[in-house]
Coordinates of C-alpha atoms in Angstrom, one line a residue:
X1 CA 13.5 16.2 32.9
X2 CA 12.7 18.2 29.8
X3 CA 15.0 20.4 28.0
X4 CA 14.4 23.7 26.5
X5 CA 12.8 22.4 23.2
X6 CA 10.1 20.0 25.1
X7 CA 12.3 16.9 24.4
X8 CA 13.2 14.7 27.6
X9 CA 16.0 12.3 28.2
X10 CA 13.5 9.6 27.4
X11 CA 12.6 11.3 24.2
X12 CA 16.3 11.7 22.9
X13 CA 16.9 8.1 23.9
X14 CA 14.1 6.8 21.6
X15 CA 15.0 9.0 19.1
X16 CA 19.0 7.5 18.9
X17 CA 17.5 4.3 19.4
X18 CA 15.0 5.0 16.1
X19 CA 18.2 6.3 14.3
X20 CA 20.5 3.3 15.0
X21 CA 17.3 1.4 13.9
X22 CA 16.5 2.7 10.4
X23 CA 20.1 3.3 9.2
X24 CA 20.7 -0.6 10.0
X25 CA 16.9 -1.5 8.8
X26 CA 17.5 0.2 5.4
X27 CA 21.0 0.4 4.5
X28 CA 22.3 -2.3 6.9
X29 CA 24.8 -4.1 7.2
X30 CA 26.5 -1.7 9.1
X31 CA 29.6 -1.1 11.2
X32 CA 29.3 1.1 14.4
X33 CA 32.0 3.4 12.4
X34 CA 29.2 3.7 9.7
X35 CA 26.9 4.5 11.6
X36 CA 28.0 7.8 13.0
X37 CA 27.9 9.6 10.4
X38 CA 25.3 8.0 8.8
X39 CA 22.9 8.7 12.0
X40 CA 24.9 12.3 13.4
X41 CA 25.5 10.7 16.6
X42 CA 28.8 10.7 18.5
X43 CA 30.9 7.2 18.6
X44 CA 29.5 7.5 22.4
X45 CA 25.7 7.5 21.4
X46 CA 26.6 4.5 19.2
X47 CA 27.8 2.4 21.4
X48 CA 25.2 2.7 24.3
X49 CA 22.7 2.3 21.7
X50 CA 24.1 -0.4 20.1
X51 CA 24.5 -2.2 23.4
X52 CA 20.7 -1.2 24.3
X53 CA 19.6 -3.1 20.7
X54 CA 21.5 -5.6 20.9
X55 CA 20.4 -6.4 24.8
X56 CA 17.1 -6.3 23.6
X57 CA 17.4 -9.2 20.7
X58 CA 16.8 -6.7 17.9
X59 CA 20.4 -6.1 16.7
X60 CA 23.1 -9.1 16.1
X61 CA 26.3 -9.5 14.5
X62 CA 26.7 -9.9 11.4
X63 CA 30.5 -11.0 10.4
X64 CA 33.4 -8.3 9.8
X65 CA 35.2 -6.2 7.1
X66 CA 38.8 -4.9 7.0
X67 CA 39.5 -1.5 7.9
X68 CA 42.2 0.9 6.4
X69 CA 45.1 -0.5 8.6
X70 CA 43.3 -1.2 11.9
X71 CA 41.4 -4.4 13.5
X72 CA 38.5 -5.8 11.2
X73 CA 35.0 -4.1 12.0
X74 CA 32.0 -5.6 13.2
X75 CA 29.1 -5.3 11.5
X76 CA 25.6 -5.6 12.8
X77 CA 22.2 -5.6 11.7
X78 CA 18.2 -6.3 12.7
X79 CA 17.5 -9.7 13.9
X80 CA 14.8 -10.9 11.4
X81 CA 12.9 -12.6 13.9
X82 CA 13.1 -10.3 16.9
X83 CA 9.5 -8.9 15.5
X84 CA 6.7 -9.8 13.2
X85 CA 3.5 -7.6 11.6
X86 CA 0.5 -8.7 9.7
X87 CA -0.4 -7.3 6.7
X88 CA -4.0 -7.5 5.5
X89 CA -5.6 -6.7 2.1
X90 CA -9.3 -5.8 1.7
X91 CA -9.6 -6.4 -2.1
X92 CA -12.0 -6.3 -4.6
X93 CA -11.8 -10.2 -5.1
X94 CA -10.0 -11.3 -2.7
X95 CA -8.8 -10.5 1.3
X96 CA -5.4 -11.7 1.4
X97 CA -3.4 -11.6 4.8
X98 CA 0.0 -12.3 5.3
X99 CA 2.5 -12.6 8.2
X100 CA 5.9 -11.2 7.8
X101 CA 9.2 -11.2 9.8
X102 CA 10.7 -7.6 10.8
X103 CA 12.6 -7.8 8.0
X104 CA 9.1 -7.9 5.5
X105 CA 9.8 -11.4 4.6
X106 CA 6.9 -13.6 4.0
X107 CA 6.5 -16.0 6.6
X108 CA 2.9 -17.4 5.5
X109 CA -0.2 -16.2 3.6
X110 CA -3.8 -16.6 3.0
X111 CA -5.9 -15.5 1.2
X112 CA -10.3 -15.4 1.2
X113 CA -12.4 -15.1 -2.5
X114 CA -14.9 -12.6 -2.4
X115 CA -17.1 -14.7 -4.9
X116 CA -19.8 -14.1 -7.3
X117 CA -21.4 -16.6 -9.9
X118 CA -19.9 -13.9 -12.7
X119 CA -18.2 -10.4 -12.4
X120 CA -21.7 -9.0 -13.8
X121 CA -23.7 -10.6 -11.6
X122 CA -25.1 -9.5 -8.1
X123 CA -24.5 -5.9 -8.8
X124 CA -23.9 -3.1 -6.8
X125 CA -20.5 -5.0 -5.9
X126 CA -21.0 -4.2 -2.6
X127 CA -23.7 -6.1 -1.6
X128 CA -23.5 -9.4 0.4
X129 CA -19.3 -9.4 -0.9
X130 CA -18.5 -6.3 1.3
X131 CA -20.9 -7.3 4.6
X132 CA -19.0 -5.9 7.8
X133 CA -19.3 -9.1 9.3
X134 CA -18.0 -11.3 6.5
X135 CA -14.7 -9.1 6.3
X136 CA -14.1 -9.0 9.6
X137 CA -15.0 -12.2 9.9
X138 CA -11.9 -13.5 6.7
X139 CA -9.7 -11.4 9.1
X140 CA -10.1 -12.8 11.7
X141 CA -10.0 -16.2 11.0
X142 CA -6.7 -15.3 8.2
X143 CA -4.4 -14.3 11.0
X144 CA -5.0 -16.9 13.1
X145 CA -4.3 -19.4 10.6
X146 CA -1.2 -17.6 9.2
X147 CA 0.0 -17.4 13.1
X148 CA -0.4 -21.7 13.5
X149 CA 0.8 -22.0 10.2
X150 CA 4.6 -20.1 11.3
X151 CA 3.7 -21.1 14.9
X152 CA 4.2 -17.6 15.9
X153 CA 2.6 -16.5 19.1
X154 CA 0.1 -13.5 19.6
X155 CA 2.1 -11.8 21.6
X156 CA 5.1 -11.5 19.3
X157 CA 3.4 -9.4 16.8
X158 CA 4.2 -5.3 16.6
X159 CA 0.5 -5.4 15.1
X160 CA -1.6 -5.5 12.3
X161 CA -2.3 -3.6 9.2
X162 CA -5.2 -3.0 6.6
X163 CA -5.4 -1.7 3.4
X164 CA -9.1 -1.1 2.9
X165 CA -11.1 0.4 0.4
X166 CA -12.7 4.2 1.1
X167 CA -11.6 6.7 3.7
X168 CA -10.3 6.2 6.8
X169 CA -10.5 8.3 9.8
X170 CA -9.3 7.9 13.8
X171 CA -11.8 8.5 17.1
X172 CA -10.6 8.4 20.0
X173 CA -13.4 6.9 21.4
X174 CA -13.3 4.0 18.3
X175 CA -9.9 4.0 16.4
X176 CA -9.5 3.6 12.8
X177 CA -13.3 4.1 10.9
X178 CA -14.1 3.5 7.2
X179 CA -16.1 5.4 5.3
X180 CA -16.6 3.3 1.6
X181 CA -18.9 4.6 -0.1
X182 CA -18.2 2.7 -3.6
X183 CA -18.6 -0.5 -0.9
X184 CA -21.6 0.5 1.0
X185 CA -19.5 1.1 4.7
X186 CA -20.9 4.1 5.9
X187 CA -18.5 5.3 9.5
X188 CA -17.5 1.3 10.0
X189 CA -15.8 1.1 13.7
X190 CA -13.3 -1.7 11.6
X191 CA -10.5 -1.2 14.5
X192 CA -12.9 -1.6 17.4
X193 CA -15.0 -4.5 15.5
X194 CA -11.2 -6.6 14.7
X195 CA -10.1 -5.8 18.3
X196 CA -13.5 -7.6 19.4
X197 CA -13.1 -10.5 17.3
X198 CA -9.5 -11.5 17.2
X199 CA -7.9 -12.9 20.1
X200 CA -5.2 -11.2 20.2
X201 CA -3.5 -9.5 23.6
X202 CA -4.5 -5.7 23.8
X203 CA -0.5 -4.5 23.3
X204 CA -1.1 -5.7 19.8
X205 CA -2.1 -2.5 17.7
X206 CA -4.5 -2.4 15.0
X207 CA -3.8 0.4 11.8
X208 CA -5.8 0.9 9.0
X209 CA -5.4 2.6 6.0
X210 CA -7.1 3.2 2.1
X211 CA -5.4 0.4 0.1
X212 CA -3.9 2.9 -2.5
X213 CA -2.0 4.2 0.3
X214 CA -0.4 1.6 1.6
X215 CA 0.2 0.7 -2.1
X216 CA 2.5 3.9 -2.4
X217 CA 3.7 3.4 0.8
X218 CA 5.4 -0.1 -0.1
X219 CA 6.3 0.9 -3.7
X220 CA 8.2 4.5 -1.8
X221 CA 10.3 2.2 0.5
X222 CA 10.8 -1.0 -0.9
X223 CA 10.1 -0.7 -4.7
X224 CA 9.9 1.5 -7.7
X225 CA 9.3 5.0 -6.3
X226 CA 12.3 4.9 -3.8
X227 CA 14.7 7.8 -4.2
X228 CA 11.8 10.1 -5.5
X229 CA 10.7 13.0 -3.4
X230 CA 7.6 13.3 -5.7
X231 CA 5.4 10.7 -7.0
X232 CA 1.7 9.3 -7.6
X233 CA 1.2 5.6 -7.4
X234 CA -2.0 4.5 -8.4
X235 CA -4.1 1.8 -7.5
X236 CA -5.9 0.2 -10.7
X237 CA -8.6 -2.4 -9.7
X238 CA -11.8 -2.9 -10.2
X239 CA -12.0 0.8 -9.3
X240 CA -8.9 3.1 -9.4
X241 CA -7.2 5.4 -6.6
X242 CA -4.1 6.9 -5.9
X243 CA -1.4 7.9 -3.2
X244 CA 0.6 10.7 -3.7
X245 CA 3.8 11.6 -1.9
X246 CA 5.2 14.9 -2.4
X247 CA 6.9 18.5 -0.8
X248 CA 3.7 19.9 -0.8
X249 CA 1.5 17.2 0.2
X250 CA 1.4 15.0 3.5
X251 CA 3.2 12.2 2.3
X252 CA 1.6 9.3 1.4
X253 CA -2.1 11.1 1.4
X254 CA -4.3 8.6 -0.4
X255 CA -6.2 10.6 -3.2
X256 CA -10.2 9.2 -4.0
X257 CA -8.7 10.2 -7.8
X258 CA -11.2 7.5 -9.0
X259 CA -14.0 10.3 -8.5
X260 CA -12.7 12.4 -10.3
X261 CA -15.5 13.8 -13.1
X262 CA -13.9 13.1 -16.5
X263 CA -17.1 13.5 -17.9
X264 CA -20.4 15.8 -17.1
X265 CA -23.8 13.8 -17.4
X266 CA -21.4 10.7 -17.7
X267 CA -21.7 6.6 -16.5
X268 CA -22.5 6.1 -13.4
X269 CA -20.1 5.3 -10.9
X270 CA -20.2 3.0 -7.9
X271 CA -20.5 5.7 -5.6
X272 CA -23.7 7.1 -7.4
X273 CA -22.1 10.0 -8.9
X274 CA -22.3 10.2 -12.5
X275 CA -18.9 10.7 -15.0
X276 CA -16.5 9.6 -12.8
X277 CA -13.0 8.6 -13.9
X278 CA -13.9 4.7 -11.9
X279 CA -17.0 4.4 -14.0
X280 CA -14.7 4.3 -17.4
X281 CA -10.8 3.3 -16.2
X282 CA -11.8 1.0 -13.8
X283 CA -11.7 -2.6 -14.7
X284 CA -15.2 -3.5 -13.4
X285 CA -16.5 -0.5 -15.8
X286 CA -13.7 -1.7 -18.6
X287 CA -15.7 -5.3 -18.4
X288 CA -19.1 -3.6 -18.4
X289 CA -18.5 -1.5 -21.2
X290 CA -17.2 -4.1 -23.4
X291 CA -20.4 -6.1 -22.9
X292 CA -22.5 -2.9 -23.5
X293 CA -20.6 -2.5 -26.8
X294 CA -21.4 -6.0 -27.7
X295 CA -18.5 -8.1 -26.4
X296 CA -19.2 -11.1 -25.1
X297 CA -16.9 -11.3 -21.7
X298 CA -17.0 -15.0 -20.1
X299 CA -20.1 -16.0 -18.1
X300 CA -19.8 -17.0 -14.3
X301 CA -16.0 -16.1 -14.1
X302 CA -14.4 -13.4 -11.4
X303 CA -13.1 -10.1 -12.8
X304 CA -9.4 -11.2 -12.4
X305 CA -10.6 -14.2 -15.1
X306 CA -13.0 -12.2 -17.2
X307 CA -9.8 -9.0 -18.0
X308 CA -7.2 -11.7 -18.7
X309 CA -10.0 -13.5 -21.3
X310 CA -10.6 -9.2 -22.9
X311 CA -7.0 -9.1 -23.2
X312 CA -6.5 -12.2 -25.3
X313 CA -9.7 -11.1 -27.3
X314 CA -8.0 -7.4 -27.7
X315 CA -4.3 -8.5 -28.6
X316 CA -4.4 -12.4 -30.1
X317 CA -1.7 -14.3 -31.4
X318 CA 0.4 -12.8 -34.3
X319 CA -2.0 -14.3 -37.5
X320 CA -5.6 -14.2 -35.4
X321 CA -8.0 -11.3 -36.1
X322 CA -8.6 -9.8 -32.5
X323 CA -11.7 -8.6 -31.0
X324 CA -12.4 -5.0 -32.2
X325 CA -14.8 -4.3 -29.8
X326 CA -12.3 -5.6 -26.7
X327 CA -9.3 -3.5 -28.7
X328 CA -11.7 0.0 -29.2
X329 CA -12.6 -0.4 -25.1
X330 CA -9.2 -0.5 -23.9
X331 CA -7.5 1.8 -26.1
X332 CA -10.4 4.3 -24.9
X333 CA -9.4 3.2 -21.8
X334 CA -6.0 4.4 -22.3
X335 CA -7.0 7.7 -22.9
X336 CA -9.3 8.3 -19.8
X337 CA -6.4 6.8 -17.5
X338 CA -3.9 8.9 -19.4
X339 CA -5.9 12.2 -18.9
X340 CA -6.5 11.5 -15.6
X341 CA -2.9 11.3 -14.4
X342 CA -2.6 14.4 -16.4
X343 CA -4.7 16.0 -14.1
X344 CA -2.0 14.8 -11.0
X345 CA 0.7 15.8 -13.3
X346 CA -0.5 19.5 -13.8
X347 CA -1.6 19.7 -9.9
X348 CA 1.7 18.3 -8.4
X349 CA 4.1 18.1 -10.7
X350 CA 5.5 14.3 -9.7
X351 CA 8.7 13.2 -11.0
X352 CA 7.3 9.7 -11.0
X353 CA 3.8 8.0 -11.6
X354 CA 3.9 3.9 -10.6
X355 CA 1.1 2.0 -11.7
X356 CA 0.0 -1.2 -9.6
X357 CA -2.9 -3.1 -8.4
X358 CA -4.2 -6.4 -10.2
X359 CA -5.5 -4.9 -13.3
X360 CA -2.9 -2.5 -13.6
X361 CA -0.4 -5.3 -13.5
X362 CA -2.5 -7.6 -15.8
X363 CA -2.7 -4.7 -18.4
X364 CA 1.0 -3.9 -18.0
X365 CA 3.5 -3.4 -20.7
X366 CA 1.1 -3.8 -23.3
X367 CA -0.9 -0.9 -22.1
X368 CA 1.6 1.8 -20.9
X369 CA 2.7 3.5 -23.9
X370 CA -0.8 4.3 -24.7
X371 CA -1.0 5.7 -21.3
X372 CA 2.0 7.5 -21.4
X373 CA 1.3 9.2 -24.7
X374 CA -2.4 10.1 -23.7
X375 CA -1.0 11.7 -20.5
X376 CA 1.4 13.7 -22.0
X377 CA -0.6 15.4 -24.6
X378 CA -3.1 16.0 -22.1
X379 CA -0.9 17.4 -19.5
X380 CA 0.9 21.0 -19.9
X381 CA 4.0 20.6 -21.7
X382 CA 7.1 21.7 -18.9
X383 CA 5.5 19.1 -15.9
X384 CA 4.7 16.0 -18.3
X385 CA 8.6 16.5 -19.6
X386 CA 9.8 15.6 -16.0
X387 CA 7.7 13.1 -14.9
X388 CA 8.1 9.2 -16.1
X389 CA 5.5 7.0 -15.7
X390 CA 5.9 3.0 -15.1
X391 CA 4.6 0.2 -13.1
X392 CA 5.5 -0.8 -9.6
X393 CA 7.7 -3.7 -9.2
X394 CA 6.5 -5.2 -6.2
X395 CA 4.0 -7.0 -7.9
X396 CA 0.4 -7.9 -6.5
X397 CA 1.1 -8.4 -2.5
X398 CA 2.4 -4.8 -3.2
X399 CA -1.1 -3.6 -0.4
X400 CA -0.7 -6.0 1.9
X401 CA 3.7 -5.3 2.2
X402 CA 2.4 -1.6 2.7
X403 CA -0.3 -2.5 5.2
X404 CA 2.4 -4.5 7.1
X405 CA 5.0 -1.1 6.9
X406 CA 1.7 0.3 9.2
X407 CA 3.2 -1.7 12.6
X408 CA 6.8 -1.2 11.5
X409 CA 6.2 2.4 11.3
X410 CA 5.0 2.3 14.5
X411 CA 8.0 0.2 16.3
X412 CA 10.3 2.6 14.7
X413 CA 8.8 5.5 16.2
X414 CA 8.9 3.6 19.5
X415 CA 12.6 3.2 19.6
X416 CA 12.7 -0.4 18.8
X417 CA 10.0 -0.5 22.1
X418 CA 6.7 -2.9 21.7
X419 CA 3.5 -0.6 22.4
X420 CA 2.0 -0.3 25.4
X421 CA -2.0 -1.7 25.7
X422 CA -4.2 1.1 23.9
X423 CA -8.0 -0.2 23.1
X424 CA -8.3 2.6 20.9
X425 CA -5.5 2.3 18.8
X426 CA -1.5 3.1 18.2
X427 CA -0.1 6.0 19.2
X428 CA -0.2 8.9 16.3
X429 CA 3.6 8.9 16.1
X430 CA 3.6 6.1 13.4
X431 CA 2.5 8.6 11.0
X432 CA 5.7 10.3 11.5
X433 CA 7.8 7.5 11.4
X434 CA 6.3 7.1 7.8
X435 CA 7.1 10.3 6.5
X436 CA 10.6 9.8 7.3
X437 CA 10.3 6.9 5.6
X438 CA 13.4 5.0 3.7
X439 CA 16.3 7.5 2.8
X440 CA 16.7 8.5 -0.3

């Protein structure tokens, strides 16, 4: 029966169970005294929906505390092993998959190279490194060997999430498609083409997502940006992108920032476009510019290698003359990442930008202030005075941890309920569950 607003019994159950769920997820332990006000249910609600989750394996015990003059109180949180999600990583060098308990701890990973015989070889990057087949093909064969290696069952996954690169959309009649253009994927059916090749049951749901978004995602509930109601957290790669989560955006919209045009009649980009912010602050462009300037980056090594080696170069030990031509690049660097976050600072106003992603994480410390300084006197003066910029803390599985929040989303949403068998994909409520993501 449905109420006046729309909403039935059904529907206010799964919304008390979601409640319950969260407020023990993130701030648990928890006693049912707690959680009353804490969720704005009556001591009733609590205790039927406690009973439900706990009946159901997803809430236990979890020892007592004294109360002001009365009997100890129990408190109770998620069972870590009542659910599991698999969180997958389309890189630039690398797909890395990883299966996590419901409580996001890492339960095994692998990970597959996308090789070259050098980071300047083989170019476009997309070519044979990007081929549908071969990346659906690492996926599939990384989540069944992270499922033997737990010795987890299929059917005990809430589902499976990817960070890819590009835009994704949703078709009914095909599910999650990606549209890469710096990767050559032109409309790629990725959900229908997994759901194809994985053996997994059909109540296991597949969610995919731009890599930069579930970047910010993870870094919003688990890491650096948690608290904020405004904040940018960009991806920096091989190419660069962004996710930005604020009151006036859809939180956690994934930004193709990279193409920005920083300059007219510029580089070209990987896209084709010419003067894009990816063809100078991105690290594949970083390498290529150094070698155009006369550097002499390390044959037949990946990007990852081939950075690291620029850096030493750039900034030796204390005594050794460094590279000035590795030094001029990334300090120029500096300034076209710096003025291109000024850009996100004047149009929303953030109060934080994180940086992440390999290369931003390789750069670091070393290469913030720079950054920081460039964006502020590019910025306008009242925004770039409220808004700090550091790096995310959850490190380089920071993609895959946000892919995996995809399926957690989802069982939130649900009420704590597995989903039901859709060949086209989860239901759109997930999306929801994500913008009411962690409290602040």
């Amino acid at each position: 029966m449905a109420g006046r607003n729309g909403r039935t019994v059904r529907d206010l159950r799964r919304g008390n169970r979601t409640a319950v769920l969260q407020r023990l997820y993130f701030d648990g332990p928890m006693s049912r005294y707690e959680l009353g006000p804490a969720t704005g249910l009556s001591s009733g609600s609590i205790s039927n929906v406690v009973a439900e989750l706990v009946a159901d394996g997803l809430v236990e015990e979890a020892g007592s505390v004294d109360s002001d003059g009365g009997r100890p109180r129990t408190l109770l949180r998620v069972v870590p092993g009542s659910g599991h999600m698999i969180g997958v990583d389309v890189g630039e060098t690398r797909v890395r998959i990883e299966l996590f308990d419901l409580t996001l701890t890492e339960l095994a990973r692998t990970e597959r190279p996308l090789q070259r015989q050098g980071y300047e070889a083989d170019r476009p990057l997309r070519g044979r490194e990007y081929d549908v087949d071969v990346i659906v093909g690492h996926i599939r064969d990384g989540i069944a060997e992270v499922l033997a290696e737990a010795d987890i069952a299929p059917g005990q996954l809430l589902g499976v999430g990817i960070g890819v690169p590009g835009i994704v959309a949703r078709t009914p009649e095909r599910g999650a498609v990606v549209h890469g253009q710096t990767i050559g994927w032109d409309a790629v059916p990725l959900e229908s083409l997994l759901r194809s090749a994985c053996e997994l049951p059909d109540t296991v749901p597949y969610f995919a997502d731009n890599g930069a978004r579930t970047l910010g995602q993870a870094e919003m509930w688990f890491g650096a940006g948690r608290g904020a109601r405004n904040a940018v957290v960009v991806l920096f790669g091989s190419g660069v992108g962004a996710s930005l989560v604020t009151e006036d955006v859809e939180n956690g919209r994934s930004v193709e920032w990279g193409h920005l045009t920083v300059r007219v009649r510029g580089r070209r980009c990987r896209c084709g476009a010419l003067g894009c912010l990816e063809a100078y602050a991105g690290a594949e462009a970083l390498l290529d510019r150094w070698r155009e300037e006369g550097g002499r980056p390390p044959e037949g090594t990946d990007e990852e290698t081939a950075l690291t080696a620029m850096l030493a170069a750039a900034y030796p030990p204390e005594g050794t003359e460094p590279d000035r031509i590795a030094l001029a690049v990334l300090e120029e660097t500096a300034e076209y990442l710096g003025a291109g976050l000024s850009d996100l600072i004047n149009l929303f106003q953030p109060e934080r930008i994180l940086i992440g992603g390999w290369a931003g994480l390789q750069l670091g410390s070393r290469f913030l202030p720079a950054v920081r300084r460039y964006a502020s006197s590019y910025a306008l003066r009242y925004p770039a005075q409220h808004v700090t910029v550091d790096l995310g803390r959850l490190g380089p599985d920071a993609v895959t941890v946000g892919a995996a929040i995809l399926p957690l989303a989802d069982f939130f949403a649900r009420g704590g309920r597995r989903a039901e068998p859709a060949p086209t994909g989860p239901s759109p409520a997930w999306r929801t569950a994500l913008e009411e993501r962690a409290p602040h």
